[in-house]
PDB file of C-alpha atoms in Angstrom:
ATOM      1  CA  UNK A 223      13.294  31.462  -4.247  1.00  0.00           C
ATOM      2  CA  UNK A 224      14.174  30.771  -0.510  1.00  0.00           C
ATOM      3  CA  UNK A 225      10.680  29.543   0.094  1.00  0.00           C
ATOM      4  CA  UNK A 226      10.891  27.179  -2.842  1.00  0.00           C
ATOM      5  CA  UNK A 227      14.171  25.764  -1.496  1.00  0.00           C
ATOM      6  CA  UNK A 228      12.554  25.337   1.885  1.00  0.00           C
ATOM      7  CA  UNK A 229       9.652  23.381   0.543  1.00  0.00           C
ATOM      8  CA  UNK A 230      12.000  21.126  -1.371  1.00  0.00           C
ATOM      9  CA  UNK A 231      13.995  20.537   1.757  1.00  0.00           C
ATOM     10  CA  UNK A 232      10.889  19.785   3.845  1.00  0.00           C
ATOM     11  CA  UNK A 233       9.644  17.369   1.192  1.00  0.00           C
ATOM     12  CA  UNK A 234      12.946  15.593   0.996  1.00  0.00           C
ATOM     13  CA  UNK A 235      13.139  15.187   4.851  1.00  0.00           C
ATOM     14  CA  UNK A 236       9.608  13.991   5.107  1.00  0.00           C
ATOM     15  CA  UNK A 237      10.079  11.443   2.217  1.00  0.00           C
ATOM     16  CA  UNK A 238      13.295  10.204   3.616  1.00  0.00           C
ATOM     17  CA  UNK A 239      11.809   9.859   7.108  1.00  0.00           C
ATOM     18  CA  UNK A 240       8.770   7.936   5.902  1.00  0.00           C
ATOM     19  CA  UNK A 241      10.881   5.632   3.696  1.00  0.00           C
ATOM     20  CA  UNK A 242      13.247   5.038   6.659  1.00  0.00           C
ATOM     21  CA  UNK A 243      10.402   4.227   8.994  1.00  0.00           C
ATOM     22  CA  UNK A 244       8.769   1.781   6.649  1.00  0.00           C
ATOM     23  CA  UNK A 245      12.143   0.185   5.784  1.00  0.00           C
ATOM     24  CA  UNK A 246      13.034  -0.187   9.494  1.00  0.00           C
ATOM     25  CA  UNK A 247       9.652  -1.752  10.119  1.00  0.00           C
ATOM     26  CA  UNK A 248       9.999  -4.341   7.381  1.00  0.00           C
ATOM     27  CA  UNK A 249      13.540  -5.214   8.474  1.00  0.00           C
ATOM     28  CA  UNK A 250      12.433  -5.564  12.114  1.00  0.00           C
ATOM     29  CA  UNK A 251       9.723  -8.018  11.034  1.00  0.00           C
ATOM     30  CA  UNK A 252      12.364 -10.066   9.171  1.00  0.00           C
ATOM     31  CA  UNK A 253      14.680 -10.044  12.131  1.00  0.00           C
ATOM     32  CA  UNK A 254      12.017 -11.196  14.468  1.00  0.00           C
ATOM     33  CA  UNK A 255      10.966 -13.949  12.058  1.00  0.00           C
ATOM     34  CA  UNK A 256      14.486 -15.247  11.457  1.00  0.00           C
ATOM     35  CA  UNK A 257      15.167 -15.422  15.205  1.00  0.00           C
ATOM     36  CA  UNK A 258      11.871 -17.342  15.700  1.00  0.00           C
ATOM     37  CA  UNK A 259      10.566 -14.523  18.015  1.00  0.00           C
ATOM     38  CA  UNK A 260       7.497 -13.544  15.973  1.00  0.00           C
ATOM     39  CA  UNK A 261       5.307 -16.473  16.968  1.00  0.00           C
ATOM     40  CA  UNK A 262       4.203 -14.728  20.127  1.00  0.00           C
ATOM     41  CA  UNK A 263       2.967 -11.693  18.255  1.00  0.00           C
ATOM     42  CA  UNK A 264       1.302 -13.796  15.560  1.00  0.00           C
ATOM     43  CA  UNK A 265      -0.480 -16.063  18.042  1.00  0.00           C
ATOM     44  CA  UNK A 266      -1.557 -13.231  20.300  1.00  0.00           C
ATOM     45  CA  UNK A 267      -3.220 -11.351  17.403  1.00  0.00           C
ATOM     46  CA  UNK A 268      -4.723 -14.543  15.997  1.00  0.00           C
ATOM     47  CA  UNK A 269      -6.414 -15.233  19.401  1.00  0.00           C
ATOM     48  CA  UNK A 270      -7.881 -11.792  19.605  1.00  0.00           C
ATOM     49  CA  UNK A 271      -9.161 -11.567  16.007  1.00  0.00           C
ATOM     50  CA  UNK A 272     -10.448 -15.148  15.820  1.00  0.00           C
ATOM     51  CA  UNK A 273     -12.465 -14.673  19.078  1.00  0.00           C
ATOM     52  CA  UNK A 274     -14.933 -12.592  16.975  1.00  0.00           C
ATOM     53  CA  UNK A 275     -15.589 -15.150  14.292  1.00  0.00           C
ATOM     54  CA  UNK A 276     -19.251 -15.397  13.293  1.00  0.00           C
ATOM     55  CA  UNK A 277     -21.240 -16.109  10.032  1.00  0.00           C
ATOM     56  CA  UNK A 278     -22.237 -12.434   9.553  1.00  0.00           C
ATOM     57  CA  UNK A 279     -18.657 -11.131  10.265  1.00  0.00           C
ATOM     58  CA  UNK A 280     -17.226 -13.750   7.969  1.00  0.00           C
ATOM     59  CA  UNK A 281     -19.412 -12.563   5.142  1.00  0.00           C
ATOM     60  CA  UNK A 282     -18.363  -8.997   5.760  1.00  0.00           C
ATOM     61  CA  UNK A 283     -14.640  -9.811   5.926  1.00  0.00           C
ATOM     62  CA  UNK A 284     -14.949 -11.756   2.783  1.00  0.00           C
ATOM     63  CA  UNK A 285     -16.347  -8.693   1.040  1.00  0.00           C
ATOM     64  CA  UNK A 286     -13.631  -6.478   2.564  1.00  0.00           C
ATOM     65  CA  UNK A 287     -10.791  -8.726   1.509  1.00  0.00           C
ATOM     66  CA  UNK A 288     -12.177  -8.656  -2.109  1.00  0.00           C
ATOM     67  CA  UNK A 289     -11.360  -4.961  -2.115  1.00  0.00           C
ATOM     68  CA  UNK A 290      -7.702  -5.806  -1.695  1.00  0.00           C
ATOM     69  CA  UNK A 291      -7.633  -8.613  -4.314  1.00  0.00           C
ATOM     70  CA  UNK A 292      -5.710  -8.632  -7.530  1.00  0.00           C
ATOM     71  CA  UNK A 293      -8.777  -8.691  -9.727  1.00  0.00           C
ATOM     72  CA  UNK A 294     -10.469  -5.723  -8.055  1.00  0.00           C
ATOM     73  CA  UNK A 295      -7.271  -3.611  -7.805  1.00  0.00           C
ATOM     74  CA  UNK A 296      -6.482  -4.360 -11.440  1.00  0.00           C
ATOM     75  CA  UNK A 297      -9.828  -3.267 -12.750  1.00  0.00           C
ATOM     76  CA  UNK A 298      -9.723  -0.035 -10.539  1.00  0.00           C
ATOM     77  CA  UNK A 299      -6.206   0.712 -11.739  1.00  0.00           C
ATOM     78  CA  UNK A 300      -7.128   0.365 -15.427  1.00  0.00           C
ATOM     79  CA  UNK A 301     -10.283   2.449 -14.800  1.00  0.00           C
ATOM     80  CA  UNK A 302      -8.321   5.244 -13.093  1.00  0.00           C
ATOM     81  CA  UNK A 303      -5.630   5.284 -15.742  1.00  0.00           C
ATOM     82  CA  UNK A 304      -8.239   5.491 -18.497  1.00  0.00           C
ATOM     83  CA  UNK A 305     -10.020   8.384 -16.773  1.00  0.00           C
ATOM     84  CA  UNK A 306      -6.696  10.248 -16.143  1.00  0.00           C
ATOM     85  CA  UNK A 307      -5.768   9.787 -19.827  1.00  0.00           C
ATOM     86  CA  UNK A 308      -9.145  11.112 -20.951  1.00  0.00           C
ATOM     87  CA  UNK A 309      -8.606  14.157 -18.652  1.00  0.00           C
ATOM     88  CA  UNK A 310      -5.106  14.549 -20.208  1.00  0.00           C
ATOM     89  CA  UNK A 311      -3.451  14.030 -16.790  1.00  0.00           C
ATOM     90  CA  UNK A 312      -0.602  11.999 -18.408  1.00  0.00           C
ATOM     91  CA  UNK A 313       1.857  12.265 -15.489  1.00  0.00           C
ATOM     92  CA  UNK A 314      -0.673  10.979 -12.967  1.00  0.00           C
ATOM     93  CA  UNK A 315      -1.729   8.143 -15.329  1.00  0.00           C
ATOM     94  CA  UNK A 316       1.811   7.036 -15.658  1.00  0.00           C
ATOM     95  CA  UNK A 317       2.350   7.362 -11.902  1.00  0.00           C
ATOM     96  CA  UNK A 318      -0.660   5.131 -11.124  1.00  0.00           C
ATOM     97  CA  UNK A 319       0.124   2.567 -13.742  1.00  0.00           C
ATOM     98  CA  UNK A 320       3.806   2.154 -12.835  1.00  0.00           C
ATOM     99  CA  UNK A 321       3.349   2.458  -9.146  1.00  0.00           C
ATOM    100  CA  UNK A 322       0.697  -0.225  -8.843  1.00  0.00           C
ATOM    101  CA  UNK A 323       1.949  -2.651 -11.619  1.00  0.00           C
ATOM    102  CA  UNK A 324       5.581  -2.592 -10.547  1.00  0.00           C
ATOM    103  CA  UNK A 325       4.487  -2.690  -6.925  1.00  0.00           C
ATOM    104  CA  UNK A 326       2.642  -6.027  -7.646  1.00  0.00           C
ATOM    105  CA  UNK A 327       5.808  -7.313  -9.306  1.00  0.00           C
ATOM    106  CA  UNK A 328       7.806  -6.279  -6.224  1.00  0.00           C
ATOM    107  CA  UNK A 329       5.385  -8.218  -4.003  1.00  0.00           C
ATOM    108  CA  UNK A 330       5.794 -11.327  -6.105  1.00  0.00           C
ATOM    109  CA  UNK A 331       9.567 -11.006  -5.876  1.00  0.00           C
ATOM    110  CA  UNK A 332       9.480 -10.665  -2.100  1.00  0.00           C
ATOM    111  CA  UNK A 333       7.231 -13.723  -1.783  1.00  0.00           C
ATOM    112  CA  UNK A 334       9.507 -15.686  -4.028  1.00  0.00           C
ATOM    113  CA  UNK A 335      12.561 -14.694  -1.886  1.00  0.00           C
ATOM    114  CA  UNK A 336      11.132 -15.461   1.503  1.00  0.00           C
ATOM    115  CA  UNK A 337       8.833 -18.367   0.533  1.00  0.00           C
ATOM    116  CA  UNK A 338       6.876 -18.397   3.779  1.00  0.00           C
ATOM    117  CA  UNK A 339       4.131 -20.910   4.007  1.00  0.00           C
ATOM    118  CA  UNK A 340       0.646 -19.846   4.999  1.00  0.00           C
ATOM    119  CA  UNK A 341      -0.679 -20.382   8.501  1.00  0.00           C
ATOM    120  CA  UNK A 342      -1.212 -24.068   9.491  1.00  0.00           C
ATOM    121  CA  UNK A 343      -4.772 -23.446  10.579  1.00  0.00           C
ATOM    122  CA  UNK A 344      -8.224 -24.120   9.115  1.00  0.00           C
ATOM    123  CA  UNK A 345      -8.739 -21.038   6.881  1.00  0.00           C
ATOM    124  CA  UNK A 346     -12.241 -19.721   6.159  1.00  0.00           C
ATOM    125  CA  UNK A 347     -11.398 -19.219   2.446  1.00  0.00           C
ATOM    126  CA  UNK A 348      -9.023 -20.978  -0.037  1.00  0.00           C
ATOM    127  CA  UNK A 349      -5.811 -19.118  -0.830  1.00  0.00           C
ATOM    128  CA  UNK A 350      -2.709 -20.430  -2.643  1.00  0.00           C
ATOM    129  CA  UNK A 351       0.781 -19.055  -2.955  1.00  0.00           C
ATOM    130  CA  UNK A 352       3.299 -17.938  -0.309  1.00  0.00           C
ATOM    131  CA  UNK A 353       2.389 -15.855   2.687  1.00  0.00           C
ATOM    132  CA  UNK A 354       5.058 -13.144   3.320  1.00  0.00           C
ATOM    133  CA  UNK A 355       4.482 -10.310   2.684  1.00  0.00           C
ATOM    134  CA  UNK A 356       0.689 -10.216   2.306  1.00  0.00           C
ATOM    135  CA  UNK A 357      -0.113  -9.271  -1.305  1.00  0.00           C
ATOM    136  CA  UNK A 358      -3.485  -7.884  -0.280  1.00  0.00           C
ATOM    137  CA  UNK A 359      -2.068  -5.608   2.429  1.00  0.00           C
ATOM    138  CA  UNK A 360       0.882  -4.433   0.273  1.00  0.00           C
ATOM    139  CA  UNK A 361      -1.308  -4.051  -2.857  1.00  0.00           C
ATOM    140  CA  UNK A 362      -4.040  -2.127  -0.946  1.00  0.00           C
ATOM    141  CA  UNK A 363      -1.460   0.188   0.722  1.00  0.00           C
ATOM    142  CA  UNK A 364       0.088   1.000  -2.631  1.00  0.00           C
ATOM    143  CA  UNK A 365      -3.216   1.424  -4.581  1.00  0.00           C
ATOM    144  CA  UNK A 366      -5.437   3.144  -2.055  1.00  0.00           C
ATOM    145  CA  UNK A 367      -2.399   5.213  -0.915  1.00  0.00           C
ATOM    146  CA  UNK A 368      -1.802   6.419  -4.441  1.00  0.00           C
ATOM    147  CA  UNK A 369      -5.532   7.363  -4.624  1.00  0.00           C
ATOM    148  CA  UNK A 370      -5.256   9.260  -1.348  1.00  0.00           C
ATOM    149  CA  UNK A 371      -2.213  11.091  -2.687  1.00  0.00           C
ATOM    150  CA  UNK A 372      -4.120  12.191  -5.803  1.00  0.00           C
ATOM    151  CA  UNK A 373      -7.196  13.227  -3.750  1.00  0.00           C
ATOM    152  CA  UNK A 374      -5.004  15.110  -1.323  1.00  0.00           C
ATOM    153  CA  UNK A 375      -3.581  17.116  -4.231  1.00  0.00           C
ATOM    154  CA  UNK A 376      -6.900  17.513  -6.049  1.00  0.00           C
ATOM    155  CA  UNK A 377      -9.328  18.534  -3.281  1.00  0.00           C
ATOM    156  CA  UNK A 378      -9.484  22.201  -2.317  1.00  0.00           C
ATOM    157  CA  UNK A 379     -10.590  22.050   1.321  1.00  0.00           C
ATOM    158  CA  UNK A 380      -8.310  20.670   3.993  1.00  0.00           C
ATOM    159  CA  UNK A 381     -11.098  18.858   5.747  1.00  0.00           C
ATOM    160  CA  UNK A 382     -11.882  16.899   2.581  1.00  0.00           C
ATOM    161  CA  UNK A 383      -8.197  16.208   2.082  1.00  0.00           C
ATOM    162  CA  UNK A 384      -7.751  14.583   5.431  1.00  0.00           C
ATOM    163  CA  UNK A 385     -11.096  12.849   5.429  1.00  0.00           C
ATOM    164  CA  UNK A 386     -10.264  11.092   2.156  1.00  0.00           C
ATOM    165  CA  UNK A 387      -6.764  10.095   3.664  1.00  0.00           C
ATOM    166  CA  UNK A 388      -8.512   8.919   6.909  1.00  0.00           C
ATOM    167  CA  UNK A 389     -11.216   6.943   5.078  1.00  0.00           C
ATOM    168  CA  UNK A 390      -8.791   5.139   2.774  1.00  0.00           C
ATOM    169  CA  UNK A 391      -6.420   4.425   5.674  1.00  0.00           C
ATOM    170  CA  UNK A 392      -9.148   2.726   7.579  1.00  0.00           C
ATOM    171  CA  UNK A 393     -10.023   0.698   4.510  1.00  0.00           C
ATOM    172  CA  UNK A 394      -6.420  -0.412   4.176  1.00  0.00           C
ATOM    173  CA  UNK A 395      -6.284  -1.426   7.803  1.00  0.00           C
ATOM    174  CA  UNK A 396      -9.517  -3.497   7.579  1.00  0.00           C
ATOM    175  CA  UNK A 397      -8.307  -5.267   4.441  1.00  0.00           C
ATOM    176  CA  UNK A 398      -5.257  -6.367   6.429  1.00  0.00           C
ATOM    177  CA  UNK A 399      -7.399  -7.539   9.405  1.00  0.00           C
ATOM    178  CA  UNK A 400      -9.662  -9.383   7.109  1.00  0.00           C
ATOM    179  CA  UNK A 401      -6.675 -11.536   5.937  1.00  0.00           C
ATOM    180  CA  UNK A 402      -5.866 -12.506   9.458  1.00  0.00           C
ATOM    181  CA  UNK A 403      -9.542 -13.158  10.356  1.00  0.00           C
ATOM    182  CA  UNK A 404      -9.949 -15.382   7.288  1.00  0.00           C
ATOM    183  CA  UNK A 405      -6.931 -17.385   8.395  1.00  0.00           C
ATOM    184  CA  UNK A 406      -4.806 -16.984   5.238  1.00  0.00           C
ATOM    185  CA  UNK A 407      -2.099 -14.744   6.661  1.00  0.00           C
ATOM    186  CA  UNK A 408      -0.096 -14.351   9.760  1.00  0.00           C
ATOM    187  CA  UNK A 409      -0.382 -10.943  11.447  1.00  0.00           C
ATOM    188  CA  UNK A 410       3.331 -10.385  10.678  1.00  0.00           C
ATOM    189  CA  UNK A 411       2.544 -10.912   7.009  1.00  0.00           C
ATOM    190  CA  UNK A 412       0.204  -7.997   7.204  1.00  0.00           C
ATOM    191  CA  UNK A 413       2.746  -5.764   8.904  1.00  0.00           C
ATOM    192  CA  UNK A 414       5.316  -6.830   6.388  1.00  0.00           C
ATOM    193  CA  UNK A 415       2.830  -5.956   3.566  1.00  0.00           C
ATOM    194  CA  UNK A 416       2.121  -2.559   4.970  1.00  0.00           C
ATOM    195  CA  UNK A 417       5.734  -1.615   5.542  1.00  0.00           C
ATOM    196  CA  UNK A 418       6.850  -2.836   2.128  1.00  0.00           C
ATOM    197  CA  UNK A 419       3.936  -1.173   0.434  1.00  0.00           C
ATOM    198  CA  UNK A 420       4.454   2.042   2.372  1.00  0.00           C
ATOM    199  CA  UNK A 421       8.159   2.082   1.471  1.00  0.00           C
ATOM    200  CA  UNK A 422       7.394   1.472  -2.255  1.00  0.00           C
ATOM    201  CA  UNK A 423       4.573   4.146  -2.390  1.00  0.00           C
ATOM    202  CA  UNK A 424       6.804   6.681  -0.675  1.00  0.00           C
ATOM    203  CA  UNK A 425       9.635   6.018  -3.153  1.00  0.00           C
ATOM    204  CA  UNK A 426       7.116   6.337  -6.010  1.00  0.00           C
ATOM    205  CA  UNK A 427       5.589   9.547  -4.909  1.00  0.00           C
ATOM    206  CA  UNK A 428       9.077  11.052  -4.343  1.00  0.00           C
ATOM    207  CA  UNK A 429      10.212  10.031  -7.892  1.00  0.00           C
ATOM    208  CA  UNK A 430       6.890  11.318  -9.364  1.00  0.00           C
ATOM    209  CA  UNK A 431       7.179  14.750  -7.699  1.00  0.00           C
ATOM    210  CA  UNK A 432      10.861  15.061  -8.562  1.00  0.00           C
ATOM    211  CA  UNK A 433      10.486  14.421 -12.255  1.00  0.00           C
ATOM    212  CA  UNK A 434       7.063  16.225 -12.485  1.00  0.00           C
ATOM    213  CA  UNK A 435       8.617  19.398 -11.168  1.00  0.00           C
ATOM    214  CA  UNK A 436      11.527  19.136 -13.549  1.00  0.00           C
ATOM    215  CA  UNK A 437       9.470  18.390 -16.697  1.00  0.00           C
ATOM    216  CA  UNK A 438       7.323  20.255 -19.105  1.00  0.00           C
ATOM    217  CA  UNK A 439       4.327  17.988 -18.190  1.00  0.00           C
ATOM    218  CA  UNK A 440       3.334  20.253 -15.376  1.00  0.00           C
ATOM    219  CA  UNK A 441       2.288  22.764 -17.924  1.00  0.00           C
ATOM    220  CA  UNK A 442      -0.189  20.403 -19.588  1.00  0.00           C
ATOM    221  CA  UNK A 443      -3.719  21.066 -18.285  1.00  0.00           C
ATOM    222  CA  UNK A 444      -2.461  21.442 -14.743  1.00  0.00           C
TER     223      UNK A 444
END
């Protein structure tokens, strides 16, 4: 009984800490933006990333950015939900569906609130809509983060658990970099997307685990 209480306490502390860090990061970006102190960061990262522009790298980055697009993430989400339903993993199916779909709505709301225009530079691809926070970065963090969470729970060996988390983390990072490389987002948009996505994912995981442990669903094919 004491061990169970200890695990709950540790989970609560970790969740609260992660949520606090992501929230602090997002608020910090907003403060720097409102005080017009973010330009130095944005321009510095722009100069570093754009120094590597080449035809081959542009082709690669275009492919990478596709993996964080609405169309691809929507297809993957629907596919995963169908597979989970077929496996009778109803709680996980609901978790993925609500986390990703409501997360997309949350991103739209944030863009509508802040209405930041896209970078005033010649972009390598066409992209409409507002800039902050980056939908690709936020959506990728939420979707691939949710996949990493499921794999971490499903895989038996610790090495495979952490390799899956590392691999998906690298993919998320490169999707964010691709948006800066292609000229459709400020670097601060990417950081804003990662922090907002991280906060949302942390909240969804905490809610899922809380209700999962308290419901009868955990006894269905688990």
